[in-house]
mmCIF file of C-alpha atoms in Angstrom:
data_model
loop_
_atom_site.group_PDB
_atom_site.id
_atom_site.type_symbol
_atom_site.label_atom_id
_atom_site.label_comp_id
_atom_site.label_asym_id
_atom_site.label_seq_id
_atom_site.Cartn_x
_atom_site.Cartn_y
_atom_site.Cartn_z
ATOM 1 C CA MET A 1 120.788 87.863 70.839
ATOM 2 C CA ARG A 2 124.107 89.518 71.737
ATOM 3 C CA ASP A 3 122.584 92.994 72.032
ATOM 4 C CA GLU A 4 120.534 91.760 74.988
ATOM 5 C CA GLU A 5 123.554 90.025 76.515
ATOM 6 C CA PHE A 6 125.603 93.213 76.573
ATOM 7 C CA MET A 7 122.635 95.318 77.691
ATOM 8 C CA LYS A 8 122.169 92.970 80.659
ATOM 9 C CA LEU A 9 125.754 93.727 81.640
ATOM 10 C CA ALA A 10 125.091 97.462 81.281
ATOM 11 C CA LEU A 11 122.064 97.054 83.561
ATOM 12 C CA ARG A 12 124.116 95.238 86.204
ATOM 13 C CA LEU A 13 126.637 98.047 86.109
ATOM 14 C CA ALA A 14 123.916 100.710 86.341
ATOM 15 C CA ARG A 15 122.430 99.130 89.475
ATOM 16 C CA LYS A 16 125.691 99.827 91.296
ATOM 17 C CA GLY A 17 124.740 103.494 91.157
ATOM 18 C CA LEU A 18 121.261 103.095 92.652
ATOM 19 C CA GLY A 19 120.760 105.648 95.400
ATOM 20 C CA ARG A 20 124.034 107.421 94.651
ATOM 21 C CA THR A 21 123.398 109.556 91.558
ATOM 22 C CA ARG A 22 120.672 112.000 92.549
ATOM 23 C CA PRO A 23 119.309 113.998 90.874
ATOM 24 C CA ASN A 24 120.694 112.059 87.922
ATOM 25 C CA PRO A 25 119.515 108.563 86.954
ATOM 26 C CA PRO A 26 121.599 105.398 87.364
ATOM 27 C CA VAL A 27 123.147 104.478 83.999
ATOM 28 C CA GLY A 28 125.441 101.686 82.824
ATOM 29 C CA SER A 29 127.423 101.409 79.602
ATOM 30 C CA VAL A 30 129.589 98.867 77.767
ATOM 31 C CA VAL A 31 131.858 99.286 74.724
ATOM 32 C CA VAL A 32 132.109 96.157 72.547
ATOM 33 C CA LYS A 33 134.430 95.539 69.606
ATOM 34 C CA GLY A 34 134.675 92.296 67.670
ATOM 35 C CA GLY A 35 132.340 90.647 70.148
ATOM 36 C CA ARG A 36 134.643 91.436 73.067
ATOM 37 C CA ILE A 37 134.245 93.978 75.853
ATOM 38 C CA ALA A 38 136.626 96.892 75.388
ATOM 39 C CA GLY A 39 135.350 99.119 78.189
ATOM 40 C CA LYS A 40 132.595 99.387 80.747
ATOM 41 C CA GLY A 41 131.372 101.885 83.307
ATOM 42 C CA TYR A 42 128.510 103.319 85.308
ATOM 43 C CA HIS A 43 127.522 106.710 86.662
ATOM 44 C CA LYS A 44 128.733 106.850 90.263
ATOM 45 C CA LYS A 45 127.624 110.278 91.454
ATOM 46 C CA ALA A 46 126.230 113.553 90.123
ATOM 47 C CA GLY A 47 129.072 115.735 88.897
ATOM 48 C CA THR A 48 131.298 112.762 88.013
ATOM 49 C CA PRO A 49 131.679 111.363 84.464
ATOM 50 C CA HIS A 50 128.634 109.681 82.990
ATOM 51 C CA ALA A 51 128.595 105.953 82.250
ATOM 52 C CA GLU A 52 129.372 106.369 78.537
ATOM 53 C CA VAL A 53 132.394 108.555 79.226
ATOM 54 C CA VAL A 54 133.758 106.071 81.782
ATOM 55 C CA ALA A 55 133.311 103.158 79.357
ATOM 56 C CA LEU A 56 134.889 105.096 76.479
ATOM 57 C CA GLY A 57 137.805 106.100 78.670
ATOM 58 C CA GLU A 58 138.471 102.476 79.568
ATOM 59 C CA ALA A 59 138.207 101.444 75.916
ATOM 60 C CA GLY A 60 140.577 104.154 74.687
ATOM 61 C CA LYS A 61 141.510 103.766 71.017
ATOM 62 C CA ARG A 62 139.644 100.462 70.842
ATOM 63 C CA ALA A 63 136.398 102.474 70.842
ATOM 64 C CA GLU A 64 136.893 103.456 67.176
ATOM 65 C CA GLY A 65 134.446 101.449 65.064
ATOM 66 C CA ALA A 66 132.988 99.754 68.164
ATOM 67 C CA THR A 67 129.434 99.430 69.480
ATOM 68 C CA LEU A 68 128.435 101.276 72.639
ATOM 69 C CA TYR A 69 125.641 99.885 74.813
ATOM 70 C CA VAL A 70 123.951 102.242 77.258
ATOM 71 C CA THR A 71 120.858 101.792 79.415
ATOM 72 C CA LEU A 72 119.672 105.380 78.833
ATOM 73 C CA GLU A 73 119.835 107.697 75.834
ATOM 74 C CA PRO A 74 123.088 109.717 75.924
ATOM 75 C CA CYS A 75 122.694 113.328 76.998
ATOM 76 C CA CYS A 76 123.146 116.113 74.450
ATOM 77 C CA HIS A 77 123.148 119.147 76.757
ATOM 78 C CA HIS A 78 125.665 120.769 79.083
ATOM 79 C CA GLY A 79 124.993 120.114 82.755
ATOM 80 C CA ARG A 80 127.635 119.598 85.433
ATOM 81 C CA THR A 81 129.485 117.540 82.805
ATOM 82 C CA PRO A 82 129.789 117.916 78.997
ATOM 83 C CA PRO A 83 127.353 116.130 76.638
ATOM 84 C CA CYS A 84 127.970 112.397 76.274
ATOM 85 C CA VAL A 85 126.927 112.599 72.619
ATOM 86 C CA ASP A 86 130.038 114.684 71.895
ATOM 87 C CA ALA A 87 132.296 112.122 73.570
ATOM 88 C CA ILE A 88 130.716 109.303 71.559
ATOM 89 C CA ILE A 89 131.238 111.172 68.302
ATOM 90 C CA ARG A 90 134.867 112.011 69.152
ATOM 91 C CA ALA A 91 135.559 108.352 69.969
ATOM 92 C CA LYS A 92 134.339 107.379 66.465
ATOM 93 C CA ILE A 93 131.826 104.855 67.758
ATOM 94 C CA LYS A 94 130.099 103.087 64.844
ATOM 95 C CA ARG A 95 126.879 101.962 66.564
ATOM 96 C CA VAL A 96 124.983 102.853 69.746
ATOM 97 C CA VAL A 97 122.459 100.508 71.377
ATOM 98 C CA ILE A 98 120.043 102.185 73.823
ATOM 99 C CA GLY A 99 117.624 100.769 76.382
ATOM 100 C CA SER A 100 115.438 103.757 77.337
ATOM 101 C CA VAL A 101 114.767 107.128 75.763
ATOM 102 C CA ASP A 102 115.582 109.864 78.279
ATOM 103 C CA PRO A 103 112.313 111.287 79.734
ATOM 104 C CA ASN A 104 114.081 114.592 80.427
ATOM 105 C CA PRO A 105 112.418 117.135 78.073
ATOM 106 C CA ARG A 106 115.871 118.661 77.448
ATOM 107 C CA VAL A 107 117.087 115.377 75.972
ATOM 108 C CA SER A 108 114.170 113.115 74.982
ATOM 109 C CA GLY A 109 115.100 111.897 71.499
ATOM 110 C CA ARG A 110 117.569 114.703 70.806
ATOM 111 C CA GLY A 111 120.567 112.611 71.791
ATOM 112 C CA ILE A 112 119.520 109.912 69.323
ATOM 113 C CA GLU A 113 118.967 112.490 66.590
ATOM 114 C CA ALA A 114 122.399 114.034 67.169
ATOM 115 C CA LEU A 115 124.100 110.650 66.841
ATOM 116 C CA ARG A 116 122.238 109.769 63.653
ATOM 117 C CA ARG A 117 123.137 113.120 62.097
ATOM 118 C CA GLU A 118 126.764 112.091 62.470
ATOM 119 C CA GLY A 119 126.102 108.829 60.637
ATOM 120 C CA ILE A 120 126.160 106.682 63.765
ATOM 121 C CA GLU A 121 123.757 103.743 63.681
ATOM 122 C CA VAL A 122 121.358 103.789 66.636
ATOM 123 C CA THR A 123 119.287 100.838 67.861
ATOM 124 C CA GLY A 124 116.752 101.599 70.583
ATOM 125 C CA GLY A 125 114.449 99.689 72.894
ATOM 126 C CA VAL A 126 116.781 96.809 73.801
ATOM 127 C CA LEU A 127 115.554 95.420 77.156
ATOM 128 C CA LYS A 128 113.397 98.542 77.339
ATOM 129 C CA GLU A 129 111.178 97.304 80.170
ATOM 130 C CA ASP A 130 114.150 96.578 82.423
ATOM 131 C CA CYS A 131 115.844 99.858 81.526
ATOM 132 C CA ASP A 132 112.625 101.827 82.097
ATOM 133 C CA SER A 133 112.177 100.189 85.507
ATOM 134 C CA LEU A 134 115.709 101.184 86.470
ATOM 135 C CA ILE A 135 114.905 104.893 86.080
ATOM 136 C CA GLU A 136 111.383 105.016 87.543
ATOM 137 C CA PHE A 137 112.463 107.393 90.336
ATOM 138 C CA TYR A 138 114.170 109.695 87.849
ATOM 139 C CA ARG A 139 111.290 109.528 85.367
ATOM 140 C CA LYS A 140 108.766 110.850 87.862
ATOM 141 C CA TYR A 141 111.118 113.464 89.267
ATOM 142 C CA ILE A 142 112.355 114.873 85.963
ATOM 143 C CA THR A 143 108.839 115.129 84.498
ATOM 144 C CA THR A 144 107.003 116.450 87.586
ATOM 145 C CA GLY A 145 109.605 117.840 90.001
ATOM 146 C CA ILE A 146 108.102 115.526 92.647
ATOM 147 C CA PRO A 147 109.911 112.524 94.198
ATOM 148 C CA PHE A 148 108.769 108.941 93.643
ATOM 149 C CA VAL A 149 107.039 107.763 96.852
ATOM 150 C CA THR A 150 107.005 104.299 98.410
ATOM 151 C CA LEU A 151 104.947 103.657 101.535
ATOM 152 C CA LYS A 152 106.485 100.885 103.650
ATOM 153 C CA LEU A 153 104.388 99.217 106.325
ATOM 154 C CA ALA A 154 105.103 96.266 108.602
ATOM 155 C CA ALA A 155 102.255 94.743 110.583
ATOM 156 C CA THR A 156 100.955 91.633 112.264
ATOM 157 C CA LEU A 157 98.498 89.327 110.546
ATOM 158 C CA ASP A 158 95.654 91.298 112.146
ATOM 159 C CA GLY A 159 97.032 94.612 110.887
ATOM 160 C CA ARG A 160 98.741 95.990 113.995
ATOM 161 C CA ILE A 161 102.105 97.802 114.108
ATOM 162 C CA ALA A 162 102.439 97.888 117.911
ATOM 163 C CA THR A 163 100.799 96.608 121.068
ATOM 164 C CA LYS A 164 98.520 98.804 123.174
ATOM 165 C CA THR A 165 101.606 99.821 125.202
ATOM 166 C CA GLY A 166 103.511 100.830 122.045
ATOM 167 C CA ASP A 167 105.850 97.821 121.910
ATOM 168 C CA SER A 168 106.777 97.175 118.271
ATOM 169 C CA ARG A 169 110.270 95.619 118.243
ATOM 170 C CA TRP A 170 110.395 93.427 116.396
ATOM 171 C CA ILE A 171 107.243 92.534 114.511
ATOM 172 C CA THR A 172 109.029 91.394 111.376
ATOM 173 C CA SER A 173 111.866 88.924 110.909
ATOM 174 C CA PRO A 174 115.596 89.692 110.476
ATOM 175 C CA GLU A 175 115.198 88.781 106.791
ATOM 176 C CA SER A 176 112.528 91.441 106.314
ATOM 177 C CA ARG A 177 114.540 94.031 108.203
ATOM 178 C CA ARG A 178 117.600 93.387 106.045
ATOM 179 C CA TYR A 179 115.496 93.999 102.960
ATOM 180 C CA VAL A 180 114.268 97.297 104.431
ATOM 181 C CA HIS A 181 117.886 98.355 104.863
ATOM 182 C CA ARG A 182 118.476 97.563 101.193
ATOM 183 C CA LEU A 183 115.492 99.762 100.331
ATOM 184 C CA ARG A 184 116.815 102.636 102.427
ATOM 185 C CA ASP A 185 120.132 102.277 100.650
ATOM 186 C CA ILE A 186 118.583 103.118 97.260
ATOM 187 C CA TYR A 187 116.079 105.811 98.298
ATOM 188 C CA ASP A 188 117.115 109.435 98.703
ATOM 189 C CA CYS A 189 115.070 110.148 101.817
ATOM 190 C CA VAL A 190 113.235 108.323 104.636
ATOM 191 C CA VAL A 191 110.147 110.090 106.011
ATOM 192 C CA VAL A 192 108.455 109.400 109.359
ATOM 193 C CA GLY A 193 105.848 110.994 111.596
ATOM 194 C CA THR A 194 105.963 112.111 115.204
ATOM 195 C CA GLY A 195 104.297 108.979 116.580
ATOM 196 C CA THR A 196 107.090 106.788 115.226
ATOM 197 C CA VAL A 197 109.954 108.879 116.632
ATOM 198 C CA ARG A 198 108.296 109.278 120.016
ATOM 199 C CA ARG A 199 107.540 105.568 120.309
ATOM 200 C CA ASP A 200 110.632 103.980 118.732
ATOM 201 C CA ASP A 201 113.291 106.735 118.503
ATOM 202 C CA PRO A 202 114.605 105.134 115.270
ATOM 203 C CA GLU A 203 117.958 105.937 113.681
ATOM 204 C CA LEU A 204 116.665 105.354 110.113
ATOM 205 C CA THR A 205 120.204 104.528 109.014
ATOM 206 C CA VAL A 206 121.463 101.733 106.761
ATOM 207 C CA ARG A 207 123.243 98.848 108.460
ATOM 208 C CA LEU A 208 124.759 97.240 105.394
ATOM 209 C CA VAL A 209 128.375 96.851 104.305
ATOM 210 C CA LYS A 210 129.059 99.838 102.022
ATOM 211 C CA GLY A 211 125.545 101.087 102.737
ATOM 212 C CA ARG A 212 124.631 104.738 102.290
ATOM 213 C CA ASN A 213 122.461 106.582 104.781
ATOM 214 C CA PRO A 214 119.557 108.429 103.143
ATOM 215 C CA ALA A 215 118.368 111.869 104.126
ATOM 216 C CA ARG A 216 115.917 111.753 107.054
ATOM 217 C CA ALA A 217 112.735 113.784 107.330
ATOM 218 C CA LEU A 218 110.255 114.214 110.147
ATOM 219 C CA VAL A 219 106.725 115.433 109.452
ATOM 220 C CA ALA A 220 105.474 117.211 112.576
ATOM 221 C CA GLU A 221 102.551 119.637 112.633
ATOM 222 C CA GLY A 222 103.532 120.574 116.163
ATOM 223 C CA LEU A 223 106.845 119.931 117.891
ATOM 224 C CA SER A 224 105.523 118.808 121.265
ATOM 225 C CA GLY A 225 107.630 115.937 122.572
ATOM 226 C CA ILE A 226 110.201 116.325 119.791
ATOM 227 C CA LYS A 227 113.569 116.481 121.536
ATOM 228 C CA PRO A 228 116.903 117.438 119.948
ATOM 229 C CA SER A 229 118.353 114.250 121.472
ATOM 230 C CA LEU A 230 116.293 112.000 119.182
ATOM 231 C CA LYS A 231 118.432 109.704 117.022
ATOM 232 C CA ILE A 232 116.867 110.983 113.822
ATOM 233 C CA PHE A 233 118.652 114.315 114.371
ATOM 234 C CA ARG A 234 122.137 112.864 114.848
ATOM 235 C CA ALA A 235 124.661 114.197 112.369
ATOM 236 C CA ASP A 236 126.093 111.484 110.117
ATOM 237 C CA GLY A 237 126.704 113.363 106.878
ATOM 238 C CA SER A 238 123.178 112.928 105.530
ATOM 239 C CA GLU A 239 120.606 115.701 105.331
ATOM 240 C CA ARG A 240 118.016 116.076 108.077
ATOM 241 C CA PHE A 241 114.687 117.832 107.636
ATOM 242 C CA VAL A 242 111.716 118.732 109.799
ATOM 243 C CA PHE A 243 108.530 119.722 107.994
ATOM 244 C CA THR A 244 106.223 121.646 110.245
ATOM 245 C CA THR A 245 103.890 124.642 110.226
ATOM 246 C CA LYS A 246 104.379 128.299 111.029
ATOM 247 C CA GLU A 247 102.344 127.808 114.230
ATOM 248 C CA ALA A 248 104.865 125.354 115.720
ATOM 249 C CA ASP A 249 107.004 126.438 118.692
ATOM 250 C CA ARG A 250 109.643 128.903 117.452
ATOM 251 C CA ARG A 251 112.146 128.031 120.183
ATOM 252 C CA LYS A 252 112.026 124.359 119.248
ATOM 253 C CA LYS A 253 112.540 125.249 115.607
ATOM 254 C CA ASP A 254 115.597 127.297 116.515
ATOM 255 C CA SER A 255 116.928 124.476 118.687
ATOM 256 C CA LEU A 256 116.695 122.023 115.781
ATOM 257 C CA LYS A 257 118.300 124.483 113.392
ATOM 258 C CA GLY A 258 121.178 124.712 115.841
ATOM 259 C CA LEU A 259 121.791 120.998 115.245
ATOM 260 C CA GLY A 260 122.072 121.557 111.499
ATOM 261 C CA VAL A 261 118.536 120.340 110.833
ATOM 262 C CA GLU A 262 116.712 122.164 108.033
ATOM 263 C CA VAL A 263 113.320 123.217 109.372
ATOM 264 C CA VAL A 264 110.809 123.855 106.604
ATOM 265 C CA GLU A 265 107.423 125.457 107.183
ATOM 266 C CA VAL A 266 104.708 124.146 104.867
ATOM 267 C CA ARG A 267 100.974 124.626 104.572
ATOM 268 C CA LYS A 268 98.587 122.370 106.404
ATOM 269 C CA THR A 269 95.279 120.738 105.596
ATOM 270 C CA LYS A 270 92.450 119.957 107.989
ATOM 271 C CA GLU A 271 94.182 116.611 108.684
ATOM 272 C CA GLY A 272 97.611 118.131 109.350
ATOM 273 C CA VAL A 273 100.769 118.902 107.390
ATOM 274 C CA SER A 274 100.224 118.754 103.628
ATOM 275 C CA LEU A 275 102.327 115.873 102.320
ATOM 276 C CA LYS A 276 101.993 117.216 98.796
ATOM 277 C CA ALA A 277 103.688 120.375 100.027
ATOM 278 C CA VAL A 278 106.384 118.292 101.736
ATOM 279 C CA LEU A 279 107.115 116.433 98.495
ATOM 280 C CA LYS A 280 107.285 119.673 96.545
ATOM 281 C CA GLU A 281 109.875 121.049 98.969
ATOM 282 C CA LEU A 282 111.917 117.828 98.854
ATOM 283 C CA GLY A 283 111.831 117.960 95.066
ATOM 284 C CA LYS A 284 113.237 121.489 95.145
ATOM 285 C CA ARG A 285 116.173 120.071 97.103
ATOM 286 C CA GLY A 286 116.931 117.424 94.489
ATOM 287 C CA ILE A 287 115.313 114.514 96.349
ATOM 288 C CA THR A 288 114.110 112.102 93.645
ATOM 289 C CA SER A 289 112.753 109.271 95.816
ATOM 290 C CA VAL A 290 111.125 108.961 99.234
ATOM 291 C CA ILE A 291 110.264 105.988 101.413
ATOM 292 C CA ILE A 292 107.635 106.676 104.075
ATOM 293 C CA GLU A 293 108.162 104.347 107.039
ATOM 294 C CA GLY A 294 105.528 105.365 109.563
ATOM 295 C CA GLY A 295 103.424 105.775 111.515
ATOM 296 C CA SER A 296 99.770 104.921 111.103
ATOM 297 C CA ARG A 297 98.482 108.490 110.776
ATOM 298 C CA LEU A 298 101.202 109.440 108.311
ATOM 299 C CA ALA A 299 100.378 106.336 106.255
ATOM 300 C CA ALA A 300 96.709 107.301 106.198
ATOM 301 C CA SER A 301 97.547 110.867 105.162
ATOM 302 C CA ALA A 302 99.783 109.621 102.343
ATOM 303 C CA LEU A 303 97.065 107.354 100.980
ATOM 304 C CA ARG A 304 94.363 109.966 101.460
ATOM 305 C CA GLU A 305 96.361 112.606 99.561
ATOM 306 C CA GLY A 306 97.052 110.140 96.758
ATOM 307 C CA ILE A 307 100.829 110.609 96.803
ATOM 308 C CA VAL A 308 101.875 106.937 97.038
ATOM 309 C CA ASP A 309 103.397 105.398 93.912
ATOM 310 C CA ARG A 310 104.213 102.047 95.487
ATOM 311 C CA LEU A 311 103.153 100.163 98.598
ATOM 312 C CA VAL A 312 105.490 97.684 100.310
ATOM 313 C CA PHE A 313 103.629 95.876 103.095
ATOM 314 C CA PHE A 314 105.285 93.247 105.304
ATOM 315 C CA VAL A 315 102.908 90.906 107.120
ATOM 316 C CA ALA A 316 104.289 88.894 110.038
ATOM 317 C CA PRO A 317 102.688 85.708 111.447
ATOM 318 C CA LEU A 318 101.735 87.341 114.750
ATOM 319 C CA MET A 319 98.447 88.534 116.234
ATOM 320 C CA ILE A 320 98.084 91.355 118.747
ATOM 321 C CA GLY A 321 94.371 92.098 118.865
ATOM 322 C CA ALA A 322 92.072 95.046 118.312
ATOM 323 C CA ASP A 323 93.630 97.085 121.148
ATOM 324 C CA GLY A 324 96.942 97.277 119.261
ATOM 325 C CA VAL A 325 97.990 100.206 117.051
ATOM 326 C CA PRO A 326 96.535 99.864 113.513
ATOM 327 C CA ALA A 327 98.852 100.015 110.494
ATOM 328 C CA VAL A 328 96.699 102.696 108.856
ATOM 329 C CA ARG A 329 94.596 104.964 111.021
ATOM 330 C CA GLY A 330 91.743 107.219 109.905
ATOM 331 C CA LEU A 331 91.288 106.735 106.175
ATOM 332 C CA GLY A 332 87.636 107.655 106.580
ATOM 333 C CA VAL A 333 86.376 104.895 104.298
ATOM 334 C CA GLU A 334 82.627 104.401 104.713
ATOM 335 C CA ALA A 335 81.908 102.227 101.685
ATOM 336 C CA LEU A 336 84.005 99.579 99.959
ATOM 337 C CA SER A 337 83.726 101.581 96.766
ATOM 338 C CA ASP A 338 85.871 104.246 98.497
ATOM 339 C CA ALA A 339 88.611 101.813 99.543
ATOM 340 C CA VAL A 340 92.183 102.082 98.326
ATOM 341 C CA ARG A 341 92.546 99.375 95.682
ATOM 342 C CA LEU A 342 95.853 97.716 94.875
ATOM 343 C CA GLU A 343 97.043 96.905 91.374
ATOM 344 C CA ASP A 344 100.093 95.086 89.946
ATOM 345 C CA VAL A 345 100.279 93.010 93.115
ATOM 346 C CA ARG A 346 103.449 90.978 93.706
ATOM 347 C CA ILE A 347 104.149 88.716 96.683
ATOM 348 C CA ARG A 348 107.509 87.632 98.140
ATOM 349 C CA ARG A 349 108.636 85.720 101.221
ATOM 350 C CA PHE A 350 111.238 86.945 103.698
ATOM 351 C CA GLY A 351 111.772 84.288 106.351
ATOM 352 C CA PRO A 352 108.352 83.677 107.929
ATOM 353 C CA ASP A 353 106.987 87.017 106.653
ATOM 354 C CA ILE A 354 105.062 87.819 103.493
ATOM 355 C CA MET A 355 105.756 91.012 101.575
ATOM 356 C CA VAL A 356 103.054 92.471 99.359
ATOM 357 C CA GLU A 357 104.262 95.001 96.799
ATOM 358 C CA ALA A 358 101.628 96.872 94.797
ATOM 359 C CA THR A 359 100.476 100.113 93.221
ATOM 360 C CA PRO A 360 97.705 101.918 95.156
ATOM 361 C CA CYS A 361 94.778 103.057 93.047
ATOM 362 C CA LEU A 362 92.347 105.514 94.602
ATOM 363 C CA GLN A 363 88.826 104.931 93.387
ATOM 364 C CA ALA A 364 86.847 107.910 92.069
#
């Protein structure tokens, strides 16, 4: 069916915007007339023209009487750019084919209604599952104000992320590490704990051609051992955050602020900094997606607080032993009925490593 063929192209275009459009969703669009492509486009960045407008601009006068394919329902409200519905109507498009209905309460169905009122034929739900998957970060953010959260872990076959001396480079293969860089490239923010920065001093940047560095966030109840010279605080154009508590050392907070780091005080629980509070603050700053990369205590806190939407777990064919650092420390599980269960499990290979991708499900 040709509708699916052109929607697949719109999806490929939309994926070019992954990680670049926050707080907007990635969207792709194609204008087709007489079975031939007249224009195509995707949303590149918030504040720039939306995918439909780019495609219509490329099509020009050929858009009259044509069909417009778009992965997400066209917007009908004024934001940083005018409504796409108005542009579609002005271009005299005859038919619009949509993948997903916009979950934004300001739009949801209203864009479709506006087009139909103008006599434009609208077909919805074409490759809906693929189009819905494309906007999963946006869907959660726009309906809750909270970023989508992925917990990434990398461990040996016996569940260790470092030796007893703290040596952890490299547990996984180059193939796995390249994939992690691709993940960072599409997430808005990478979050780590104090143990990881003290042990590894990671940069948390993206080493890909045309890669984009995400924002970096450190969760630190106290700031002991947190030095301004750490690589995570280096200025590279991306945002840098430290989430701590009001009890943390004021001089250290001021020192970090002097580097351009945003220091945010949040409430704490009996286990430490509240990750739910961290996510709420990131959401206020337009962060739509977060990837938590370590360490073991932060991973346990994320699972315990029930904030993880997706788990990505790399398992390498190595064994360290019980005296190594566990991947998840202190979940407090006493009975199997209290364990974190995984659903929708998918398995992939990266070199010699196995990657398990799943949805955590906390048992009542």
